[in-house]
XYZ file of C-alpha atoms in Angstrom:
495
model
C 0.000 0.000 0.000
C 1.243 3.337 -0.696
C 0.775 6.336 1.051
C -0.102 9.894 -0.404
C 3.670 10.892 -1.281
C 3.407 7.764 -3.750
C 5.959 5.879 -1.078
C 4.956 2.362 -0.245
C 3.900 2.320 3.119
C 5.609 0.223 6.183
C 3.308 -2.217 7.937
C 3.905 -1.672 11.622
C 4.330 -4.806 14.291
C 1.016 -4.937 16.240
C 3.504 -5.460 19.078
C 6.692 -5.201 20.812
C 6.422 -9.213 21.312
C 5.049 -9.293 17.705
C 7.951 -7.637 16.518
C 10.847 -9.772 18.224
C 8.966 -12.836 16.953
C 8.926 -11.844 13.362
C 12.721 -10.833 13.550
C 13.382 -13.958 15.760
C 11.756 -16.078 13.063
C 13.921 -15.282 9.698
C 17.604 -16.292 9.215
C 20.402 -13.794 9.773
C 17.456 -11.304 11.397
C 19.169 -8.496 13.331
C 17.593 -9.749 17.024
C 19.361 -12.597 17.413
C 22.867 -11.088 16.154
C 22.783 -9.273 19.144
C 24.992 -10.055 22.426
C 23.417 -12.427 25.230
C 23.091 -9.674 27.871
C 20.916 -7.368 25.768
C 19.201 -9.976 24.260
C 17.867 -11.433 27.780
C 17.671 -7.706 28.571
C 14.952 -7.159 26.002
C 12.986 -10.372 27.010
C 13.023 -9.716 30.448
C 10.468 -6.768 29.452
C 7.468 -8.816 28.675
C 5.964 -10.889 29.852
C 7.827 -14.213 30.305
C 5.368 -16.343 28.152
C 5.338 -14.171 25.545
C 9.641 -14.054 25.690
C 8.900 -18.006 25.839
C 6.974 -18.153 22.056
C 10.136 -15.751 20.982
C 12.588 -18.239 21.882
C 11.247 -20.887 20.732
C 11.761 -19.592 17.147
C 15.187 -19.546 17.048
C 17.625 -22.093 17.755
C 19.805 -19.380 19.196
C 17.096 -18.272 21.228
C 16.121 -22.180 23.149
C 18.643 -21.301 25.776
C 17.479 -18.137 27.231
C 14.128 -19.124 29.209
C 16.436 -20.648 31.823
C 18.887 -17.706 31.996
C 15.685 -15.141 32.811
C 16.080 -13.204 35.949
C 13.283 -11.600 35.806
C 10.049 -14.098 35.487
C 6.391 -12.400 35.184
C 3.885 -15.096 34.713
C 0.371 -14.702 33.779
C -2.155 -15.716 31.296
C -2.517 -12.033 29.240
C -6.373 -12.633 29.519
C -6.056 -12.457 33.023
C -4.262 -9.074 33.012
C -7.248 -7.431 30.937
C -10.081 -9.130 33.056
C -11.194 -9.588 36.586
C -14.007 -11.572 36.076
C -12.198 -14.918 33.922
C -15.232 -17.151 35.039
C -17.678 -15.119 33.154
C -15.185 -14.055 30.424
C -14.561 -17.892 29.612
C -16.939 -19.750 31.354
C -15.864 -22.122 34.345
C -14.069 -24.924 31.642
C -11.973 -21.993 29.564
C -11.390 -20.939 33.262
C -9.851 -23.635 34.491
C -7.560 -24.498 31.392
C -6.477 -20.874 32.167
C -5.572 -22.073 35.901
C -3.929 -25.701 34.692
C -2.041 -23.808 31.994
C -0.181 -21.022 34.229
C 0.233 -24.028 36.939
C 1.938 -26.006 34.508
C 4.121 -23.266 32.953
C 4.941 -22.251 36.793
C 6.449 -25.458 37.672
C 8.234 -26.196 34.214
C 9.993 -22.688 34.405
C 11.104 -22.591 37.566
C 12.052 -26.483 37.657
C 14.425 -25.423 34.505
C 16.528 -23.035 35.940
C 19.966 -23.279 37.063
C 20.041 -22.322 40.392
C 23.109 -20.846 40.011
C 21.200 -17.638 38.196
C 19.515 -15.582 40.601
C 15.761 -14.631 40.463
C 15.650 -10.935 40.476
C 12.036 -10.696 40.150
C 9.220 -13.190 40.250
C 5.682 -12.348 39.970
C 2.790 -14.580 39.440
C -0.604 -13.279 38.790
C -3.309 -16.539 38.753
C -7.157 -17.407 39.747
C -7.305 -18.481 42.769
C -8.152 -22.137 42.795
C -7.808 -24.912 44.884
C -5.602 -27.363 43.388
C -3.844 -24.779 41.079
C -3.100 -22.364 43.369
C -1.110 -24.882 45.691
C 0.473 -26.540 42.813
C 2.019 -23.170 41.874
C 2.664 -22.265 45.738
C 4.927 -26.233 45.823
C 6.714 -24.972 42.789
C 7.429 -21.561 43.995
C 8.766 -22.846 47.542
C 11.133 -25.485 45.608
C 12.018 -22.865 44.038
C 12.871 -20.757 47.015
C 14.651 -23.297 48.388
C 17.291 -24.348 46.031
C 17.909 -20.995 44.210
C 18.052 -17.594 45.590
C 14.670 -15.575 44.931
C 15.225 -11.735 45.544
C 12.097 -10.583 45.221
C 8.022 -12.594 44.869
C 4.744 -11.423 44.399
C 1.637 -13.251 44.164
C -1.374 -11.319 42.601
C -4.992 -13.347 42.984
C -8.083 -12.703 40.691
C -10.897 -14.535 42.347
C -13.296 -16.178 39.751
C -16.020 -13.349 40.403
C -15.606 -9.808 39.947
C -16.557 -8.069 43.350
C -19.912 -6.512 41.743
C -20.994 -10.232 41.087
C -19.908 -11.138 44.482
C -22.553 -11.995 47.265
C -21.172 -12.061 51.042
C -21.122 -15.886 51.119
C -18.998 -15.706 47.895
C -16.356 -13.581 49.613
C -16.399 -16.037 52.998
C -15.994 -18.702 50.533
C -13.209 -16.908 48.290
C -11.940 -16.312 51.880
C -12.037 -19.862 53.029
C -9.946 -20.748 49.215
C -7.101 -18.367 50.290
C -6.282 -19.673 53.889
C -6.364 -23.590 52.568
C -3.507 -22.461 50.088
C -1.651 -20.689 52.495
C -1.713 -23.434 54.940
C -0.849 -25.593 52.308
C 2.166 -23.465 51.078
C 3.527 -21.918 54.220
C 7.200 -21.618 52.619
C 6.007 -20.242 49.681
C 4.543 -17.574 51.461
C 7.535 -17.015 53.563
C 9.311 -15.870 51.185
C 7.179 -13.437 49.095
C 8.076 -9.620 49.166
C 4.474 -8.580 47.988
C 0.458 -10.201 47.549
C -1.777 -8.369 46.556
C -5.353 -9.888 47.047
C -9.133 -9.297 45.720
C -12.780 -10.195 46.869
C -11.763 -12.045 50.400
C -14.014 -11.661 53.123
C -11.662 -12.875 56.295
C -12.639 -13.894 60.283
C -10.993 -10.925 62.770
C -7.400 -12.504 62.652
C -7.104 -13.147 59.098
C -4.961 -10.411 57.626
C -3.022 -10.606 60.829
C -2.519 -14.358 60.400
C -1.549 -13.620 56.575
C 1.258 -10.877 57.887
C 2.707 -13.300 60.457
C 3.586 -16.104 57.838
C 4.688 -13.780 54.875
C 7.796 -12.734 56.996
C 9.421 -11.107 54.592
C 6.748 -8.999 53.136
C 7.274 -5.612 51.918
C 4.000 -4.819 50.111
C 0.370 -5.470 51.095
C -2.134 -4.435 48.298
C -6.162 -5.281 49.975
C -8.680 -4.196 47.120
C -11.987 -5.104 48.571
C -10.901 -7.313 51.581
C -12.069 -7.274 55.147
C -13.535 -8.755 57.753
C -16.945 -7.369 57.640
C -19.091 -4.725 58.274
C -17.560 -2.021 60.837
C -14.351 -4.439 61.475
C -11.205 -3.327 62.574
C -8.248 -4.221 61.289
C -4.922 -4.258 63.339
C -1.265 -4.753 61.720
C 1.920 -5.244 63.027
C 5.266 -6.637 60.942
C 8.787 -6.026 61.094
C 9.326 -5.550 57.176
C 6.236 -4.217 55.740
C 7.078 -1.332 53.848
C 4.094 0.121 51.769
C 0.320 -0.793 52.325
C -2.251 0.181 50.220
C -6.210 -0.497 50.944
C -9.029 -0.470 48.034
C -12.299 -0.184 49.456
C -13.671 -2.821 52.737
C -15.907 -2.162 55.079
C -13.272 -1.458 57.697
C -14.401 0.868 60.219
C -10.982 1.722 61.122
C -7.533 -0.033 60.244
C -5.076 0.470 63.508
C -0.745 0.329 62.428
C 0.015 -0.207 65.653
C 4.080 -1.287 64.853
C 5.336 -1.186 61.397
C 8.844 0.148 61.976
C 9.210 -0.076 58.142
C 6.327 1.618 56.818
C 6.735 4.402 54.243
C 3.717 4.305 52.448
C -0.038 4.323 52.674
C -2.640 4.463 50.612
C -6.093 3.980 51.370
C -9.476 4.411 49.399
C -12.711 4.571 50.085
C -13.466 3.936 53.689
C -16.739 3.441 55.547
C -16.591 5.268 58.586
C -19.942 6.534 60.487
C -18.387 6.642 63.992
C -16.544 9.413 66.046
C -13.076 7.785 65.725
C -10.304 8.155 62.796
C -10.701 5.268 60.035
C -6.466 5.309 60.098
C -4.560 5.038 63.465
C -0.833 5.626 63.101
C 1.161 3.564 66.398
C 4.901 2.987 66.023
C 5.339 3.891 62.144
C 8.617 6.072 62.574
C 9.645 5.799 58.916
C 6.256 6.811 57.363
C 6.908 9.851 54.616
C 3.817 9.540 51.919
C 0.062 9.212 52.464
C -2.665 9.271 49.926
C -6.247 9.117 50.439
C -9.030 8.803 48.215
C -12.806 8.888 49.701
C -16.445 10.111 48.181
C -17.575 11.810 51.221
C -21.402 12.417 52.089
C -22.745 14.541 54.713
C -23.390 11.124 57.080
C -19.214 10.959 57.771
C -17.048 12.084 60.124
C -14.665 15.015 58.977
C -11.456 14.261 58.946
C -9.279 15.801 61.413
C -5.547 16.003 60.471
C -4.072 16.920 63.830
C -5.626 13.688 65.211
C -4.374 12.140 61.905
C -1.537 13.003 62.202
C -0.716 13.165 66.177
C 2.148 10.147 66.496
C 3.526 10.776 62.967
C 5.075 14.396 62.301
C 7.477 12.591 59.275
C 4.983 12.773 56.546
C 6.742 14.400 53.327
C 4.023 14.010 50.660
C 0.070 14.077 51.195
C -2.150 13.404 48.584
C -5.990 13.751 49.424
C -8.878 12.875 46.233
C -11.726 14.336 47.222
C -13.913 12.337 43.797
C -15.110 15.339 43.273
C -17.673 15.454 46.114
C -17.460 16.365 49.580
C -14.742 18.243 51.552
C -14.150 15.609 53.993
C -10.652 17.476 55.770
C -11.320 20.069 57.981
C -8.937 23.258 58.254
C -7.504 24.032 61.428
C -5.544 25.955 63.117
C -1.738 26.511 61.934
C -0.864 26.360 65.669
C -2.504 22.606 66.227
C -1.274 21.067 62.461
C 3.020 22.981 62.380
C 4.233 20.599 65.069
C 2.561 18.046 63.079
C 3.482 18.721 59.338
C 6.943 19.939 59.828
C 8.420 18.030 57.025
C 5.641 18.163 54.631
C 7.109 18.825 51.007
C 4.402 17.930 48.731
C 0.797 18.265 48.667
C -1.543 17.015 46.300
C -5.575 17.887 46.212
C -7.042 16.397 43.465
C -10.917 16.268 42.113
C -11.678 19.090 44.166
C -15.459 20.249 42.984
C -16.065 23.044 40.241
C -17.630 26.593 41.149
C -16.312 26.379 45.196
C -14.291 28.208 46.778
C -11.414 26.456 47.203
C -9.407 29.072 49.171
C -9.581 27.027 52.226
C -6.614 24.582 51.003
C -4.504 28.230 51.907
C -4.492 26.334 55.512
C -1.955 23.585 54.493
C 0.434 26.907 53.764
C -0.352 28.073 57.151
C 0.652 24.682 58.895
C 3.623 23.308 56.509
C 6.239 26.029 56.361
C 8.831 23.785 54.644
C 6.209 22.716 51.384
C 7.656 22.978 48.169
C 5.091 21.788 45.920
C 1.214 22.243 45.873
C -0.336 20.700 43.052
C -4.706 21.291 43.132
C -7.296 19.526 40.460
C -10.773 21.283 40.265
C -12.805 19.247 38.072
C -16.245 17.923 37.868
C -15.435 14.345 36.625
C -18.637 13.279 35.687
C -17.617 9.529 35.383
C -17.182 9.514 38.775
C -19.741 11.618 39.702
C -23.547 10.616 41.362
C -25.920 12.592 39.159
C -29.257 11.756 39.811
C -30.853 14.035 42.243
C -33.474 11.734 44.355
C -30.311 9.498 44.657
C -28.198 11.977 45.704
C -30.312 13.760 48.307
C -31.336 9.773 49.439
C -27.563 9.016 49.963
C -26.370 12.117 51.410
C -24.483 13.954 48.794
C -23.842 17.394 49.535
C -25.147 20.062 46.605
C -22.078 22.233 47.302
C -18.493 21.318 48.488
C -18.083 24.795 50.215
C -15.802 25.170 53.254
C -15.789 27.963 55.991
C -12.051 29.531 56.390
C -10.360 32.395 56.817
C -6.733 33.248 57.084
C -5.221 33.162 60.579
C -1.908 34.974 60.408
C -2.290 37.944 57.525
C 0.796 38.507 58.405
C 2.554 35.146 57.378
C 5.080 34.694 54.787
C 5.875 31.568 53.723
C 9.997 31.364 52.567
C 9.934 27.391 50.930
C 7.045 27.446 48.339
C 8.789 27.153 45.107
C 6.179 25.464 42.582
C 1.863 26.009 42.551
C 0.589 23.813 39.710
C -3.420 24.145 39.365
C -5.504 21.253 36.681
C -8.493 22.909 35.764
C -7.687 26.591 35.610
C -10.526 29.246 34.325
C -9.655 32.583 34.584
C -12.407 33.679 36.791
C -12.464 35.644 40.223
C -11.885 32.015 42.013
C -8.588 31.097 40.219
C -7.636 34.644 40.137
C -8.082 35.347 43.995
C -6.343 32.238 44.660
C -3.333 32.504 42.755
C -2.592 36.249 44.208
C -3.303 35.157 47.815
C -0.837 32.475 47.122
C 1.505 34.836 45.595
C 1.158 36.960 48.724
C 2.537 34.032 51.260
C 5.270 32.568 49.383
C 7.507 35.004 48.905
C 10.215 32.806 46.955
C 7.632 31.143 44.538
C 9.555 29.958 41.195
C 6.787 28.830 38.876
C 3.073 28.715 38.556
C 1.911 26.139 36.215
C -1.340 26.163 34.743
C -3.377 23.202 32.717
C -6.695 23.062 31.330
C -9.554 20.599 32.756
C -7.775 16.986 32.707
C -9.616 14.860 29.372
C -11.209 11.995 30.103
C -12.708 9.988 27.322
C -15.762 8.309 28.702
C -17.351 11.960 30.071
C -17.956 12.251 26.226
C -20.975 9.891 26.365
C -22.973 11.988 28.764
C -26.548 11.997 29.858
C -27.856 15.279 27.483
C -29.546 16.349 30.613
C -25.982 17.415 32.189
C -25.256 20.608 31.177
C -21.440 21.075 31.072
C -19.741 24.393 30.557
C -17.263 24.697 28.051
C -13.569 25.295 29.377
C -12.861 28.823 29.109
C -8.713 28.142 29.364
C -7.158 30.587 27.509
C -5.448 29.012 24.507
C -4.188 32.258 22.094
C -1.315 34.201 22.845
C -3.247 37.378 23.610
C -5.917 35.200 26.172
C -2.597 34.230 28.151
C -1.096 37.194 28.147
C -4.578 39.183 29.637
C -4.832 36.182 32.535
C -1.344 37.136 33.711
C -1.795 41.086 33.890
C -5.030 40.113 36.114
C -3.300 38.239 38.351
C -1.128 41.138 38.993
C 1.912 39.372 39.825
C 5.217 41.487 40.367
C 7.215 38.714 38.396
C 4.622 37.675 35.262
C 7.820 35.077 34.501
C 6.657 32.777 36.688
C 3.089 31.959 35.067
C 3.224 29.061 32.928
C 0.338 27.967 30.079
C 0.914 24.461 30.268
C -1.919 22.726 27.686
């Protein structure tokens, strides 16, 4: 085929993978003139069956599944969905489970164990017999060869939408017979990350006292029920991140290693915190995500925050609904954020006031960075009114503040970036009451509303108002003499 300049036109790979294998396959191709280490370099960037069809087209090529130190092993269908029951019924299932079983044991009973395992990360359905056959070959493997690093990754054989609270018990029930069946498997993992388990009280706990050697705990839709509390201890834990549960509250009460937390989308009614920070000395990032209604308790950052005053960077994802942080006093929060150096409010509603996030300035006099998204995301968004006002949405996001030191100049504030920005009396205000406190500021990056592809198919109903980001030259130039600022060389168009 030619294209418009009368040139024929070059028929791209559909793939990386797709590409090695066509050059793998001819004679004298340019792939498999090239020395061992890069060769295993490039293979170790897919996924490991995928670098298995490549070498099996090439007689140069046969050798180099054994000499892989980095092994990711997963069916690709698995990777794209989380329901595989209903995506290939319960028979094209469980050839799915056999098949990555199989290719488990056969790789890793290959290997010289002179080669080190860099990396090894499984990602399979949890089932009975297949999951434990995999666990046996991964603790052989552990215990003739060195393994640096492992990581299990579950997909239960319902996604969590189809799940019913028996289901969960029962994926539940699934998950402790394998790791009572696999102990030394599970010794010697670095990171799990598990879906759709519905645990007793000591479950987790139970989980964190056999993976000794765990790093990273990823929980997306786990708990132990409705209003449960989860408590964690472990010596080597070092991130933790939490998807959804019905958790009331989740207490760290000694995780000398921790350094990172993420948690989304709590359920807490009560008067107490949903996160309780005990012995966490090394803890430096926290990000939370939560749709807040007016039912829930507003969290309170100086009780948040009372045993940890190391956080560095705070990210808070408000879904574009309710302000769920309240500002406080510089006086109660200082002590507290001393070392904060980045701050990051994202999704925070369009048409409110959002001056109130001035308060993080008042409390963190060493911040470098604030980065704020307004947006109305309507993908995310509740927009039906009857089930809005029957749920508790709030019609406005607007939050009572006022500036407690006029006076206060803020020395470390190098960088404002803002998602979002319109140049109306909102964005304006804010940017020169900004400009007022940070004295030293060294750039002021502005974007247009962040694109997301799906808001295109909207309800006609929603009325939307066009982005009024100014786009020409002249536009740009106006927005910066209204904000006034004594040095315009610091405003940046960014979109």
């Amino acid at each position: 085929m030619k294209n418009k300049n009368g040139r024929r036109r070059r028929n791209k790979p559909a793939n990386n993978e797709a590409a090695a294998a066509a050059a793998a396959a001819g004679n004298g191709d340019r792939l498999t003139k090239l020395p061992d280490d890069l060769l295993i370099n490039i293979l170790e960037r897919v996924d490991t069956l995928d670098a298995i069809r490549t070498c099996i087209l090439s007689k140069r090529l046969l050798k180099f599944p054994t000499m892989l130190s980095h092994l990711f092993i997963s069916a690709a269908s698995i990777s794209r969905h989380h329901n595989p029951a209903r995506e290939f019924g319960i028979r094209g299932m469980l050839r799915i489970s056999h098949a990555i079983a199989d290719v488990t044991d056969n790789i890793l009973s290959m290997r010289s164990p002179e080669i080190t395992i860099s990396k090894l990360k499984i990602r399979f359905i949890l089932t009975k017999h297949d999951a434990v056959s995999i666990g046996n070959s991964v603790a052989r493997a552990m215990a003739t060869q060195k393994v640096d690093t492992a990581e299990f990754e579950m997909v239960t054989e319902k996604a969590y939408v189809e799940c019913s609270p028996d289901d969960l018990v029962d994926f539940a029930r699934q998950f402790n017979t394998f790791l009572g069946a696999c102990p030394d498997a599970f010794a010697g993992l670095t990171r799990l990350w598990l879906r759709n388990l519905r645990f007793d009280e000591l479950g987790i706990p139970d989980i964190l006292s056999t993976c000794k050697r765990l790093e990273s705990l990823h929980l997306t839709h786990c708990d132990s029920g409705m209003d449960s509390v989860l408590q964690l201890e472990h010596a080597q834990l070092v991130e933790l991140d939490v998807d959804s549960g019905y958790f009331e509250r989740i207490e760290l009460l000694c995780l000398p290693k921790l350094q990172r937390v993420s948690y989304n989308n709590w359920f807490c009614y009560g008067d107490c915190s949903p996160l309780y920070f005990g012995f966490v000395p090394q803890l430096s990032k926290l990000s939370i995500r939560k749709t807040g209604v007016k039912s829930e308790k507003t969290l309170v950052l100086s009780e948040l925050f009372a045993n940890v005053p190391s956080i560095r960077d705070l990210h808070l994802n408000f879904e574009c609904e309710k302000i769920w942080v309240l500002p406080e006093c510089p006086k109660l929060l200082t002590p507290l954020l001393s070392k904060l150096q980045q701050v990051n409010l994202e999704n925070i509603p369009e048409g409110c006031d959002f001056s109130w996030t001035m308060f993080i300035l008042e409390a963190a006099p060493f911040l470098k960075e604030l980065c704020i998204t307004v947006w109305d995301h309507w993908c995310i968004m509740v927009t039906d009114k009857e089930f809005r006002k029957k749920r508790g949405y709030c019609e406005k996001a607007e939050v009572k503040w006022k500036l407690s030191a006029p006076g206060l100049k803020h020395k470390n504030l190098v960088k404002l970036t803002i998602y979002g920005f319109q140049p109306d009396d909102n964005f304006v205000r804010y940017i020169r009451r900004v400009m007022e406190l940070a004295v030293n500021m060294a750039e002021i990056s502005l974007h247009d509303r962040k694109v997301c592809g799906r808001c295109g198919n909207l309800d006609p109903k929603i009325k939307v108002c066009p982005s009024r980001y100014p786009q020409t030259a002249e536009e740009r130039k106006q927005t910066t003499e209204e904000l006034g600022l004594a040095s315009p060389s610091v405003v940046h168009f960014r979109s």
